């Protein structure tokens, strides 16, 4: 047509395939650039999310806020609190915790994070801890020490974006 000849000249039938290839190349290049620009969240950023999540849990325990603790745990959480004390599921874990929080004020004395391993949407934290327990009926305080291995999973229903899915507590033996 006259418009094609105006823009592409009289030999437009030879130029069209080259323009089509050039456009395809440019589109492919743009797609590759967009994909390469979508970098995943850095490991350090995820570590900071895990640290913030842990701080939120500790504050909830100190405040005795069972509902906050509950939303920070995955529904399928499993916790080995002692050799003969394994909790299956969030509801069972919360039932056991309810009595503890009703009777004992828990204050964190030590929280020494030994390591955090991040693998995709899972993070594993190993921590040495000490908790001061004070009976709410006025009894003597005590210190509970141990080490915990906690596995977190990305969980959109948690206010932090992470939830505890597994935890093993190893009481201090010294």
mmCIF file of C-alpha atoms in Angstrom:
data_model
loop_
_atom_site.group_PDB
_atom_site.id
_atom_site.type_symbol
_atom_site.label_atom_id
_atom_site.label_comp_id
_atom_site.label_asym_id
_atom_site.label_seq_id
_atom_site.Cartn_x
_atom_site.Cartn_y
_atom_site.Cartn_z
ATOM 1 C CA UNK A 1 0.000 0.000 0.000
ATOM 2 C CA UNK A 2 0.921 3.621 -0.343
ATOM 3 C CA UNK A 3 1.405 4.056 3.445
ATOM 4 C CA UNK A 4 3.827 1.110 3.605
ATOM 5 C CA UNK A 5 5.792 2.489 0.679
ATOM 6 C CA UNK A 6 5.893 5.879 2.368
ATOM 7 C CA UNK A 7 7.407 4.456 5.547
ATOM 8 C CA UNK A 8 9.278 1.425 4.279
ATOM 9 C CA UNK A 9 10.034 2.332 0.703
ATOM 10 C CA UNK A 10 9.250 0.458 -2.491
ATOM 11 C CA UNK A 11 11.010 -2.755 -1.340
ATOM 12 C CA UNK A 12 8.919 -3.126 1.808
ATOM 13 C CA UNK A 13 8.315 -6.825 1.133
ATOM 14 C CA UNK A 14 12.050 -7.429 1.826
ATOM 15 C CA UNK A 15 12.214 -5.242 4.929
ATOM 16 C CA UNK A 16 9.081 -6.534 6.742
ATOM 17 C CA UNK A 17 10.636 -9.866 7.865
ATOM 18 C CA UNK A 18 13.682 -8.044 9.253
ATOM 19 C CA UNK A 19 11.515 -5.591 11.188
ATOM 20 C CA UNK A 20 9.408 -8.452 12.518
ATOM 21 C CA UNK A 21 12.571 -10.272 13.705
ATOM 22 C CA UNK A 22 13.930 -7.084 15.272
ATOM 23 C CA UNK A 23 10.673 -6.507 17.167
ATOM 24 C CA UNK A 24 10.652 -10.117 18.363
ATOM 25 C CA UNK A 25 14.261 -9.788 19.519
ATOM 26 C CA UNK A 26 13.496 -6.548 21.398
ATOM 27 C CA UNK A 27 10.443 -8.101 23.082
ATOM 28 C CA UNK A 28 12.441 -11.173 24.109
ATOM 29 C CA UNK A 29 15.231 -8.975 25.476
ATOM 30 C CA UNK A 30 12.730 -6.882 27.471
ATOM 31 C CA UNK A 31 11.152 -10.031 28.940
ATOM 32 C CA UNK A 32 14.541 -11.362 29.996
ATOM 33 C CA UNK A 33 15.418 -8.022 31.576
ATOM 34 C CA UNK A 34 12.170 -8.009 33.538
ATOM 35 C CA UNK A 35 12.735 -11.557 34.788
ATOM 36 C CA UNK A 36 16.305 -10.830 35.867
ATOM 37 C CA UNK A 37 15.186 -7.698 37.726
ATOM 38 C CA UNK A 38 12.804 -9.712 39.915
ATOM 39 C CA UNK A 39 15.293 -10.641 42.611
ATOM 40 C CA UNK A 40 14.109 -12.787 45.508
ATOM 41 C CA UNK A 41 14.062 -11.426 49.048
ATOM 42 C CA UNK A 42 17.586 -11.472 50.406
ATOM 43 C CA UNK A 43 18.553 -13.932 53.101
ATOM 44 C CA UNK A 44 19.367 -11.027 55.423
ATOM 45 C CA UNK A 45 15.872 -9.563 54.949
ATOM 46 C CA UNK A 46 14.307 -12.938 55.764
ATOM 47 C CA UNK A 47 16.539 -13.239 58.834
ATOM 48 C CA UNK A 48 15.269 -9.851 60.020
ATOM 49 C CA UNK A 49 11.669 -11.050 59.510
ATOM 50 C CA UNK A 50 12.402 -14.148 61.622
ATOM 51 C CA UNK A 51 14.008 -12.045 64.363
ATOM 52 C CA UNK A 52 10.989 -9.720 64.399
ATOM 53 C CA UNK A 53 8.654 -12.737 64.508
ATOM 54 C CA UNK A 54 10.566 -14.146 67.488
ATOM 55 C CA UNK A 55 10.386 -10.808 69.292
ATOM 56 C CA UNK A 56 6.617 -10.710 68.728
ATOM 57 C CA UNK A 57 6.234 -14.220 70.207
ATOM 58 C CA UNK A 58 8.372 -13.362 73.249
ATOM 59 C CA UNK A 59 6.349 -10.194 73.898
ATOM 60 C CA UNK A 60 3.102 -12.179 73.627
ATOM 61 C CA UNK A 61 4.386 -14.744 76.157
ATOM 62 C CA UNK A 62 5.453 -12.020 78.595
ATOM 63 C CA UNK A 63 2.047 -10.342 78.242
ATOM 64 C CA UNK A 64 0.233 -13.676 78.591
ATOM 65 C CA UNK A 65 -1.528 -12.937 75.284
ATOM 66 C CA UNK A 66 -2.798 -16.391 74.268
ATOM 67 C CA UNK A 67 -4.627 -15.103 71.177
ATOM 68 C CA UNK A 68 -1.483 -13.415 69.823
ATOM 69 C CA UNK A 69 0.559 -16.556 70.497
ATOM 70 C CA UNK A 70 -2.093 -18.622 68.706
ATOM 71 C CA UNK A 71 -1.986 -16.620 65.457
ATOM 72 C CA UNK A 72 1.820 -16.905 65.399
ATOM 73 C CA UNK A 73 1.563 -20.714 65.255
ATOM 74 C CA UNK A 74 0.555 -22.788 62.241
ATOM 75 C CA UNK A 75 -2.611 -24.917 62.696
ATOM 76 C CA UNK A 76 -0.503 -28.072 62.162
ATOM 77 C CA UNK A 77 2.234 -27.104 64.623
ATOM 78 C CA UNK A 78 3.917 -29.885 66.570
ATOM 79 C CA UNK A 79 5.848 -29.159 69.735
ATOM 80 C CA UNK A 80 8.041 -31.496 71.748
ATOM 81 C CA UNK A 81 8.084 -29.642 75.062
ATOM 82 C CA UNK A 82 9.647 -32.576 76.915
ATOM 83 C CA UNK A 83 10.422 -36.240 76.259
ATOM 84 C CA UNK A 84 6.875 -37.293 77.154
ATOM 85 C CA UNK A 85 5.085 -34.078 76.199
ATOM 86 C CA UNK A 86 4.363 -33.834 72.469
ATOM 87 C CA UNK A 87 1.624 -31.461 71.303
ATOM 88 C CA UNK A 88 -0.079 -32.092 67.940
ATOM 89 C CA UNK A 89 -1.769 -29.072 66.411
ATOM 90 C CA UNK A 90 -2.310 -25.494 67.448
ATOM 91 C CA UNK A 91 -5.434 -26.199 69.527
ATOM 92 C CA UNK A 92 -3.712 -28.856 71.657
ATOM 93 C CA UNK A 93 -0.688 -26.602 72.116
ATOM 94 C CA UNK A 94 -2.882 -23.665 73.170
ATOM 95 C CA UNK A 95 -4.855 -25.820 75.638
ATOM 96 C CA UNK A 96 -1.654 -26.761 77.421
ATOM 97 C CA UNK A 97 -0.348 -23.220 77.320
ATOM 98 C CA UNK A 98 -3.560 -21.668 78.656
ATOM 99 C CA UNK A 99 -3.086 -23.149 82.135
ATOM 100 C CA UNK A 100 0.581 -22.194 82.217
ATOM 101 C CA UNK A 101 -0.083 -18.574 81.266
ATOM 102 C CA UNK A 102 -2.979 -18.333 83.741
ATOM 103 C CA UNK A 103 -0.751 -19.438 86.623
ATOM 104 C CA UNK A 104 2.795 -18.307 85.779
ATOM 105 C CA UNK A 105 4.202 -14.981 84.627
ATOM 106 C CA UNK A 106 6.947 -15.703 82.089
ATOM 107 C CA UNK A 107 9.774 -13.250 81.520
ATOM 108 C CA UNK A 108 12.644 -13.902 79.153
ATOM 109 C CA UNK A 109 16.024 -13.602 80.835
ATOM 110 C CA UNK A 110 18.238 -14.874 77.999
ATOM 111 C CA UNK A 111 17.624 -15.401 74.282
ATOM 112 C CA UNK A 112 20.902 -16.269 72.584
ATOM 113 C CA UNK A 113 20.242 -17.156 68.943
ATOM 114 C CA UNK A 114 22.925 -19.617 67.947
ATOM 115 C CA UNK A 115 21.955 -20.010 64.301
ATOM 116 C CA UNK A 116 19.283 -19.388 61.706
ATOM 117 C CA UNK A 117 19.109 -21.431 58.513
ATOM 118 C CA UNK A 118 16.853 -20.228 55.706
ATOM 119 C CA UNK A 119 15.656 -22.459 52.892
ATOM 120 C CA UNK A 120 12.952 -20.920 50.742
ATOM 121 C CA UNK A 121 9.769 -20.589 52.789
ATOM 122 C CA UNK A 122 11.260 -22.399 55.804
ATOM 123 C CA UNK A 123 13.580 -21.083 58.473
ATOM 124 C CA UNK A 124 15.143 -23.026 61.349
ATOM 125 C CA UNK A 125 16.311 -21.198 64.440
ATOM 126 C CA UNK A 126 18.402 -22.695 67.233
ATOM 127 C CA UNK A 127 18.401 -20.677 70.445
ATOM 128 C CA UNK A 128 19.648 -20.993 74.002
ATOM 129 C CA UNK A 129 17.188 -19.420 76.426
ATOM 130 C CA UNK A 130 16.381 -18.750 80.076
ATOM 131 C CA UNK A 131 12.889 -17.889 81.281
ATOM 132 C CA UNK A 132 12.041 -16.544 84.715
ATOM 133 C CA UNK A 133 8.757 -18.009 85.898
ATOM 134 C CA UNK A 134 6.867 -16.326 88.700
ATOM 135 C CA UNK A 135 3.763 -18.032 90.065
ATOM 136 C CA UNK A 136 0.857 -15.608 90.005
ATOM 137 C CA UNK A 137 -0.341 -16.916 93.392
ATOM 138 C CA UNK A 138 2.751 -15.425 95.025
ATOM 139 C CA UNK A 139 5.110 -18.422 95.167
ATOM 140 C CA UNK A 140 8.862 -18.299 94.598
ATOM 141 C CA UNK A 141 10.243 -17.490 91.149
ATOM 142 C CA UNK A 142 12.312 -20.036 89.243
ATOM 143 C CA UNK A 143 14.525 -20.059 86.155
ATOM 144 C CA UNK A 144 13.946 -22.537 83.324
ATOM 145 C CA UNK A 145 16.898 -22.886 80.932
ATOM 146 C CA UNK A 146 17.268 -24.807 77.741
ATOM 147 C CA UNK A 147 17.788 -24.850 74.030
ATOM 148 C CA UNK A 148 15.087 -24.788 71.404
ATOM 149 C CA UNK A 149 15.034 -25.719 67.757
ATOM 150 C CA UNK A 150 12.148 -23.942 66.019
ATOM 151 C CA UNK A 151 11.064 -24.369 62.414
ATOM 152 C CA UNK A 152 9.129 -21.475 60.918
ATOM 153 C CA UNK A 153 7.098 -21.537 57.718
ATOM 154 C CA UNK A 154 5.785 -18.658 55.653
ATOM 155 C CA UNK A 155 2.149 -18.346 56.629
ATOM 156 C CA UNK A 156 -0.058 -15.556 55.260
ATOM 157 C CA UNK A 157 -2.536 -15.766 58.167
ATOM 158 C CA UNK A 158 0.160 -14.764 60.672
ATOM 159 C CA UNK A 159 0.608 -11.027 61.368
ATOM 160 C CA UNK A 160 4.361 -11.454 60.830
ATOM 161 C CA UNK A 161 4.025 -13.593 57.689
ATOM 162 C CA UNK A 162 5.702 -16.509 59.521
ATOM 163 C CA UNK A 163 4.405 -19.203 61.868
ATOM 164 C CA UNK A 164 5.934 -21.836 64.099
ATOM 165 C CA UNK A 165 5.351 -25.260 62.520
ATOM 166 C CA UNK A 166 7.751 -27.400 64.641
ATOM 167 C CA UNK A 167 9.564 -26.872 67.936
ATOM 168 C CA UNK A 168 11.730 -29.063 70.126
ATOM 169 C CA UNK A 169 12.760 -27.889 73.589
ATOM 170 C CA UNK A 170 15.827 -29.382 75.235
ATOM 171 C CA UNK A 171 15.923 -28.513 78.945
ATOM 172 C CA UNK A 172 19.336 -27.605 80.310
ATOM 173 C CA UNK A 173 21.016 -30.540 82.010
ATOM 174 C CA UNK A 174 23.913 -28.881 83.817
#
